[in-house]
XYZ file of C-alpha atoms in Angstrom:
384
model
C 32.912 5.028 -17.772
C 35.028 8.210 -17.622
C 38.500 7.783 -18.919
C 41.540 9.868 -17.253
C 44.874 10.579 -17.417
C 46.244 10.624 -13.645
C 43.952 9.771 -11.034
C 45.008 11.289 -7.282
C 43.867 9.296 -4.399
C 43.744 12.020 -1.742
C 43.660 14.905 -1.490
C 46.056 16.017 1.640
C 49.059 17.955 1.253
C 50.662 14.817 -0.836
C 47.763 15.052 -3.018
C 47.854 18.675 -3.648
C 50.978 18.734 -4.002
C 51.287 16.003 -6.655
C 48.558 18.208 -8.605
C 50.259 20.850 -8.741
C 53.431 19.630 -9.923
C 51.288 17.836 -12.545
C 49.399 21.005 -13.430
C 52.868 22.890 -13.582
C 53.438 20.094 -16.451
C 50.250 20.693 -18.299
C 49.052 17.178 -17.671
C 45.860 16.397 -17.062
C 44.401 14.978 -13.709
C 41.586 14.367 -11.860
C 41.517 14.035 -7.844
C 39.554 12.539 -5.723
C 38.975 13.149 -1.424
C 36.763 10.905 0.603
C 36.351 13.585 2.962
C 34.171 16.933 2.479
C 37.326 19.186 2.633
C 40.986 18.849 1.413
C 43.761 18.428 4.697
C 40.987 16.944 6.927
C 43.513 15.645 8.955
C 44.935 19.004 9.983
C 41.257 20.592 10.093
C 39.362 18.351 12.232
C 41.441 15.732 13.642
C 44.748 17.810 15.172
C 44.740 19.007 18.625
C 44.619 23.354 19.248
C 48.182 23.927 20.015
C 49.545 21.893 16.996
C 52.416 23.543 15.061
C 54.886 21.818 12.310
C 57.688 20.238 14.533
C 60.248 21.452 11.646
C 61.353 25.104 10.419
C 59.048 26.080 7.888
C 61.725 25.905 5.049
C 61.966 22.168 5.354
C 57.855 22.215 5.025
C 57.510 23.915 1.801
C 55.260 22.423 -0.562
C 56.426 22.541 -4.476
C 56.351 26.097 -6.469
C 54.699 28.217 -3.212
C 56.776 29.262 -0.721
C 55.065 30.818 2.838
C 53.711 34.406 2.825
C 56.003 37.133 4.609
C 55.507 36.981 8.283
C 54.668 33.212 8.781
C 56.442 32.258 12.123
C 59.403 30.034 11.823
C 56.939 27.182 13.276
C 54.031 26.999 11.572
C 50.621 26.844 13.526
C 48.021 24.377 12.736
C 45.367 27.099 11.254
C 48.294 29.408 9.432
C 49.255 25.875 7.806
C 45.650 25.189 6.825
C 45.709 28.505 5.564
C 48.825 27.977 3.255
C 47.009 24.696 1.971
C 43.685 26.602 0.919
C 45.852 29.132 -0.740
C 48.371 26.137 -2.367
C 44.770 24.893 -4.056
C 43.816 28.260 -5.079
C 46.622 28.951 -6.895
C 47.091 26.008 -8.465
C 43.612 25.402 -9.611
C 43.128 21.867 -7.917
C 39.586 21.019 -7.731
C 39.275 17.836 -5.291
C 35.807 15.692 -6.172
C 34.638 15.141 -2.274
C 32.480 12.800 -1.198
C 34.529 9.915 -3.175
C 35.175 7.022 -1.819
C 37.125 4.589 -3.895
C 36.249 1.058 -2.864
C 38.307 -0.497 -5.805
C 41.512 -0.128 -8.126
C 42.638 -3.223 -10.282
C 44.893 -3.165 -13.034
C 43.627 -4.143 -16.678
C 46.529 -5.603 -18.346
C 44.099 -6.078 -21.612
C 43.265 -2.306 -21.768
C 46.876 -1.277 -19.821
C 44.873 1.092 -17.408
C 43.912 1.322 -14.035
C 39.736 0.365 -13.750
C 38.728 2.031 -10.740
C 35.193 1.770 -8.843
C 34.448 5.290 -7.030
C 31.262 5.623 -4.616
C 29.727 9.050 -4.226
C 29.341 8.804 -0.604
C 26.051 11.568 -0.463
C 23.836 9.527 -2.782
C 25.921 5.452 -2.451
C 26.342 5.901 -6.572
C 29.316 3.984 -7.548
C 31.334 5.071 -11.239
C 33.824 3.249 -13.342
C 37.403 5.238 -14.352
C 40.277 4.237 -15.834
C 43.654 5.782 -15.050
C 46.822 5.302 -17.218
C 48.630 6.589 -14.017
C 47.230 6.164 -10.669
C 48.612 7.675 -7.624
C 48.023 6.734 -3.972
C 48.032 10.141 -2.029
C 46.225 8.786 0.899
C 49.461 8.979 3.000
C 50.453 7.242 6.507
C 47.925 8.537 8.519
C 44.701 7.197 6.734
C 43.123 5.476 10.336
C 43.889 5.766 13.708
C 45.328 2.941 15.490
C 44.380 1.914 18.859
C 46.543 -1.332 20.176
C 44.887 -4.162 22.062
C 45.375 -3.581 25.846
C 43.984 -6.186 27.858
C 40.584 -5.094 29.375
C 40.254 -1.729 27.569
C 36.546 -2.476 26.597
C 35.780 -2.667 30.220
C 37.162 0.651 30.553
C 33.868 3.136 31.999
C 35.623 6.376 31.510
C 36.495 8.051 28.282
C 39.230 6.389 25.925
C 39.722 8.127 23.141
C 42.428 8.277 20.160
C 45.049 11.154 19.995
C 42.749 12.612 16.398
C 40.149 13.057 18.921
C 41.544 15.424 21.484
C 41.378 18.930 21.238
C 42.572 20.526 24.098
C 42.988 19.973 27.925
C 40.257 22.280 29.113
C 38.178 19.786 29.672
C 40.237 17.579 31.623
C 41.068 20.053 34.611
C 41.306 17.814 38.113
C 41.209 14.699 35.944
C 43.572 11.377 36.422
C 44.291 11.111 32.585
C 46.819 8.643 31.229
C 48.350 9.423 27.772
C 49.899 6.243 25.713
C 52.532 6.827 23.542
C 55.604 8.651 23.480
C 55.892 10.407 19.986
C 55.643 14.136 19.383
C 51.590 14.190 19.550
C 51.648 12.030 22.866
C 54.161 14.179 24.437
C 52.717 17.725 23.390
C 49.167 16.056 24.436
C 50.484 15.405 27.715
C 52.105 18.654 28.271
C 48.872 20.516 27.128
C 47.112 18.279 29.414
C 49.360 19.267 32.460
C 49.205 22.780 31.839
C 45.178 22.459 32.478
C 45.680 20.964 35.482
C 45.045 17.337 34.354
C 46.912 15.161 37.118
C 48.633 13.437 33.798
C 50.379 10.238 33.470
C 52.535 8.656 30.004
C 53.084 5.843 28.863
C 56.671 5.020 26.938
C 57.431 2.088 25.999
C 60.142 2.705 24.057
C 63.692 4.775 23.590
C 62.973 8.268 22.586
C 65.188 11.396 21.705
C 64.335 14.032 22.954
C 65.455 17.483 20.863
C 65.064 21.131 21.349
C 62.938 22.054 17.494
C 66.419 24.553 17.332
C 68.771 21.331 17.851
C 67.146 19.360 15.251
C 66.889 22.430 12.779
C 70.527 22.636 13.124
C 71.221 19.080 12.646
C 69.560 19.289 9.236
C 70.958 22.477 8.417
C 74.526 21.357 8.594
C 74.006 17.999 6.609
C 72.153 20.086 3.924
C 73.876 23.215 3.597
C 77.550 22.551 5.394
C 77.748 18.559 4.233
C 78.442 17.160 7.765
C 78.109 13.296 8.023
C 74.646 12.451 9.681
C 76.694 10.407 11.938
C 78.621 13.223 12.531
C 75.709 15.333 13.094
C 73.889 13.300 15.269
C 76.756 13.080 17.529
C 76.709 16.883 17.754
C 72.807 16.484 18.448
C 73.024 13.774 20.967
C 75.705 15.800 23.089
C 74.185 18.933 23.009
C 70.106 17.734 23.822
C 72.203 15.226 27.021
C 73.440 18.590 28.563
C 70.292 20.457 27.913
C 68.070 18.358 29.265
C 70.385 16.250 31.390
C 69.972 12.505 32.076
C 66.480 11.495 31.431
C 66.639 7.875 31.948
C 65.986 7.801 35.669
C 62.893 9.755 35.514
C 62.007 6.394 32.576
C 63.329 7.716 29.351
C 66.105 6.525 27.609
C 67.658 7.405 24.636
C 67.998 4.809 21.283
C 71.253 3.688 20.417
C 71.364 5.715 16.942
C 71.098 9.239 17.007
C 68.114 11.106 15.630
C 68.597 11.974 12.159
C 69.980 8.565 11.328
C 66.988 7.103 13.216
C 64.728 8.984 11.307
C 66.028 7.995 7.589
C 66.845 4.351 8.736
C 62.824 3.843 10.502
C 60.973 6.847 9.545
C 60.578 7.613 13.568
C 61.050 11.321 14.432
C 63.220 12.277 17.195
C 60.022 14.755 20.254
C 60.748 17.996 19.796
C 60.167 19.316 23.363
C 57.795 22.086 24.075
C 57.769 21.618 28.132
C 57.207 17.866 28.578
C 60.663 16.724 29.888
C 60.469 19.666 32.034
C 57.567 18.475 33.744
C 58.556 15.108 33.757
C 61.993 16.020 35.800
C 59.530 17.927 38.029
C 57.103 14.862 38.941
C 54.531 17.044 37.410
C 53.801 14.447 34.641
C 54.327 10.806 35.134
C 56.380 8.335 33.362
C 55.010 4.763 33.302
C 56.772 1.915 30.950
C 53.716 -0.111 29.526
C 50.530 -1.186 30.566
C 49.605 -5.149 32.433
C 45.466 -4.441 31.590
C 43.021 -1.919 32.280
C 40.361 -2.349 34.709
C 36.562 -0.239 34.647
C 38.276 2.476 36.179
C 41.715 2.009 37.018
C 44.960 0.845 35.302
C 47.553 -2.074 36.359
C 51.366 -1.007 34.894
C 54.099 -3.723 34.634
C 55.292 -3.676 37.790
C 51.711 -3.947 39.611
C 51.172 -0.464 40.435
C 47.534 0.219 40.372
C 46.274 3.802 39.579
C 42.861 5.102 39.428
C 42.237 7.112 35.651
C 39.129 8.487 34.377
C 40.875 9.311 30.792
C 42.965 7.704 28.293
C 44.204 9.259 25.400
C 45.642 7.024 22.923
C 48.553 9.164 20.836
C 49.231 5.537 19.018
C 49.573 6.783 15.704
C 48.011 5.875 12.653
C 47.734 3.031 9.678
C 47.496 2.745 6.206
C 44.445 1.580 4.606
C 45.655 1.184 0.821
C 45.430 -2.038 0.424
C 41.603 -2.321 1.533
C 41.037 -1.065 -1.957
C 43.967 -1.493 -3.904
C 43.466 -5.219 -4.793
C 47.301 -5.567 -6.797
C 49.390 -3.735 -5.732
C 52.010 -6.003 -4.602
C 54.743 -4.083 -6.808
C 54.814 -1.332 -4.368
C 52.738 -1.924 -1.062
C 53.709 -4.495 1.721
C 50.964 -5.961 4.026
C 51.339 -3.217 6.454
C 50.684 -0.693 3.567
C 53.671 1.040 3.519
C 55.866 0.818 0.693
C 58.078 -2.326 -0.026
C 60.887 -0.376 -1.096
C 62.725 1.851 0.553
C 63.410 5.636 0.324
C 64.000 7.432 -2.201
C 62.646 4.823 -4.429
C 59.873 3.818 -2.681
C 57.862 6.137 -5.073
C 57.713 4.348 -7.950
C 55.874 1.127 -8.890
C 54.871 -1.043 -11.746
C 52.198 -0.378 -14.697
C 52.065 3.884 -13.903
C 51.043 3.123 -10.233
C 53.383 6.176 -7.669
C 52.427 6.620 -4.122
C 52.813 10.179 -2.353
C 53.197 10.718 1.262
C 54.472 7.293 2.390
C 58.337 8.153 2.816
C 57.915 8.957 6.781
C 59.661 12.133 6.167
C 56.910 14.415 6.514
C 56.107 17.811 4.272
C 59.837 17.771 2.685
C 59.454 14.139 1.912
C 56.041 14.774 -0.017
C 57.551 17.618 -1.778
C 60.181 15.191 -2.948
C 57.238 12.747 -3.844
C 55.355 15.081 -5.944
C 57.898 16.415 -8.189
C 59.322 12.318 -9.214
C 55.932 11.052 -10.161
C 55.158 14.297 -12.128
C 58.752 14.384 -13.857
C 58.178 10.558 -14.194
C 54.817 10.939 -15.836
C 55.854 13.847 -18.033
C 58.785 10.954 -19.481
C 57.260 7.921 -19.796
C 54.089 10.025 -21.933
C 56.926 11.737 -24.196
C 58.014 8.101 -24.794
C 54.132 6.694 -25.707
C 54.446 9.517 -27.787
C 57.586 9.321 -29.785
């Protein structure tokens, strides 16, 4: 049995980032990655084109700022980059290969006994944690909805962490489901090959310019604007930019985007050529979809239209609770925390999650540095 101080359950940027706040602290740590590389996520299941949707001073991760000459939007392999240099210089050295397939508090010993599986050789080791921290974020497993007859499906179906690019797609009927920023850029990429590309939105979207919503947070950070007031401002300004979306199927939701985001954790699609294409009849707009057939699709409505791809851009799901057998103090069913931000951090008996808030890189920053500072206090009190 090994005993530890902190134990970090991933390690993605909310992991890293919690290590090196705790390392900053001088407190000890040890962290753990199921995968064979830290950010997996960004290495090996984003798409080419990917860059960060926000200004690169709102994704900063704690104590390292971007070198000179990083673009104002970050590119997928600049931001890997930044998180290989992030563990270099803070000395984090993930364990790979480590699965953990249990975590149970011991109210007896007042730690956290944790079962770990080397997944190269299937050996399994005992820890215990005084604080144990759940880095393994929202997007742990890809989520595919049920659609009625999508196992019947004979051409390719494949989740939005699949796709790379749309070179190999050129001539294709494809069909992208889901509306968010991936779906959107994946259709646009898609289009741009010369995919004959379709979307699927089932819901009210807001769509922003990446300089609209960089203002929007601008002014409520730095000027003190209302985010009411703000997303008015927004709202106005992306309607006679992009004009009025709704009759080519897009319509907006009834609260603007920043309040959106803070109140559902739902980002407003930063455009990079979709609604474009979409006022052009280049790319499709389809509300939902009746069932798939072997190779064709039925949308409500009854139109019928022959596919040979679908790319699901359906987000992700949690998987904490497949292991983390109580912790009803801080995760809900759904695995995603009960409480809401910015104290949806913080749980009972030294457990902290990092990475959950829905408010992406700044929201792990914000993460990190409350469960180090909150570990740092409640050891000075043991202590005293």
């Amino acid at each position: 049995m090994e005993e530890v101080v902190v134990l970090i359950v991933g390690a993605g940027p909310a992991g890293l980032a919690t290590a090196a706040c705790l390392a900053q602290r001088h407190v000890p740590y040890v962290i753990v990655e199921r995968e064979s590389c830290t950010a997996s996520l960004w290495r090996h299941r984003a798409y080419d084109r990917l860059k960060l949707h926000l200004a690169k001073e709102f994704c900063e991760l704690p104590h390292m700022a971007y070198p000179m000459g990083t673009p104002t939007y970050v590119p997928r392999d600049m931001f890997v980059e930044y998180l290989d240099s992030y563990t270099d210089q803070f000395g984090i050295r993930p364990r790979y290969h480590t699965a953990i397939e249990s975590a149970i508090y011991d109210g007896g010993m007042n730690r956290w006994s944790v079962l770990a599986q080397d997944t190269d050789t299937s050996v399994v080791t005992r820890l215990t944690a005084q604080f144990l921290v759940v880095a393994t974020g929202e997007n742990s497993a890809a989520s595919i909805p049920p659609v009625p007859g999508l196992t019947k499906f004979e051409g390719e179906a494949i989740h939005s962490s699949a796709y790379k690019s749309g070179r190999a797609y050129t001539g294709k009927n494809v069909l992208v489901v889901g509306a968010g920023n991936s779906g959107m850029e994946i259709a646009y990429d898609l289009a741009m090959h010369g995919a004959h590309t379709s979307i699927v939105v089932r819901s009210p979207v807001h769509i922003m310019t990446k300089e609209l919503i960089r203002f929007g947070m601008t002014v409520v950070q730095n000027l003190g604007l209302t985010v009411t007031t703000a997303d008015s401002l927004l709202v106005m300004a992306a309607n006679f930019y992009f004009g009025d979306l709704s009759k080519h199927g897009i319509t907006r939701p009834k609260i603007g985007p920043l309040l959106l985001k803070s109140q559902t954790g739902r980002s407003a699609v930063i455009d990079v050529g979709t609604a474009r294409l979409i006022k052009g009849g280049v790319i499709k707009v389809f509300q939902g979809i009746s069932k798939i057939n072997t190779d064709s699709i039925e949308f409500h409505g009854g139109k019928q239209i022959p596919f040979d791809a679908i790319v699901f851009a359906t987000g992700y799901k949690s998987t904490v609770n497949t292991w983390l057998k109580n912790g009803e103090s801080m995760f809900k069913d759904d695995g995603f925390p009960m409480k809401f931000f910015p104290n949806h951090w913080k749980g009972e008996n030294g457990l902290y999650c990092a990475g959950f808030a829905r408010r992406g890189l700044a929201g792990i920053a914000m993460d990190a540095k409350n469960i180090a500072d909150h570990i740092v206090a409640t050891m000075d009190q043991v202590s005293c």
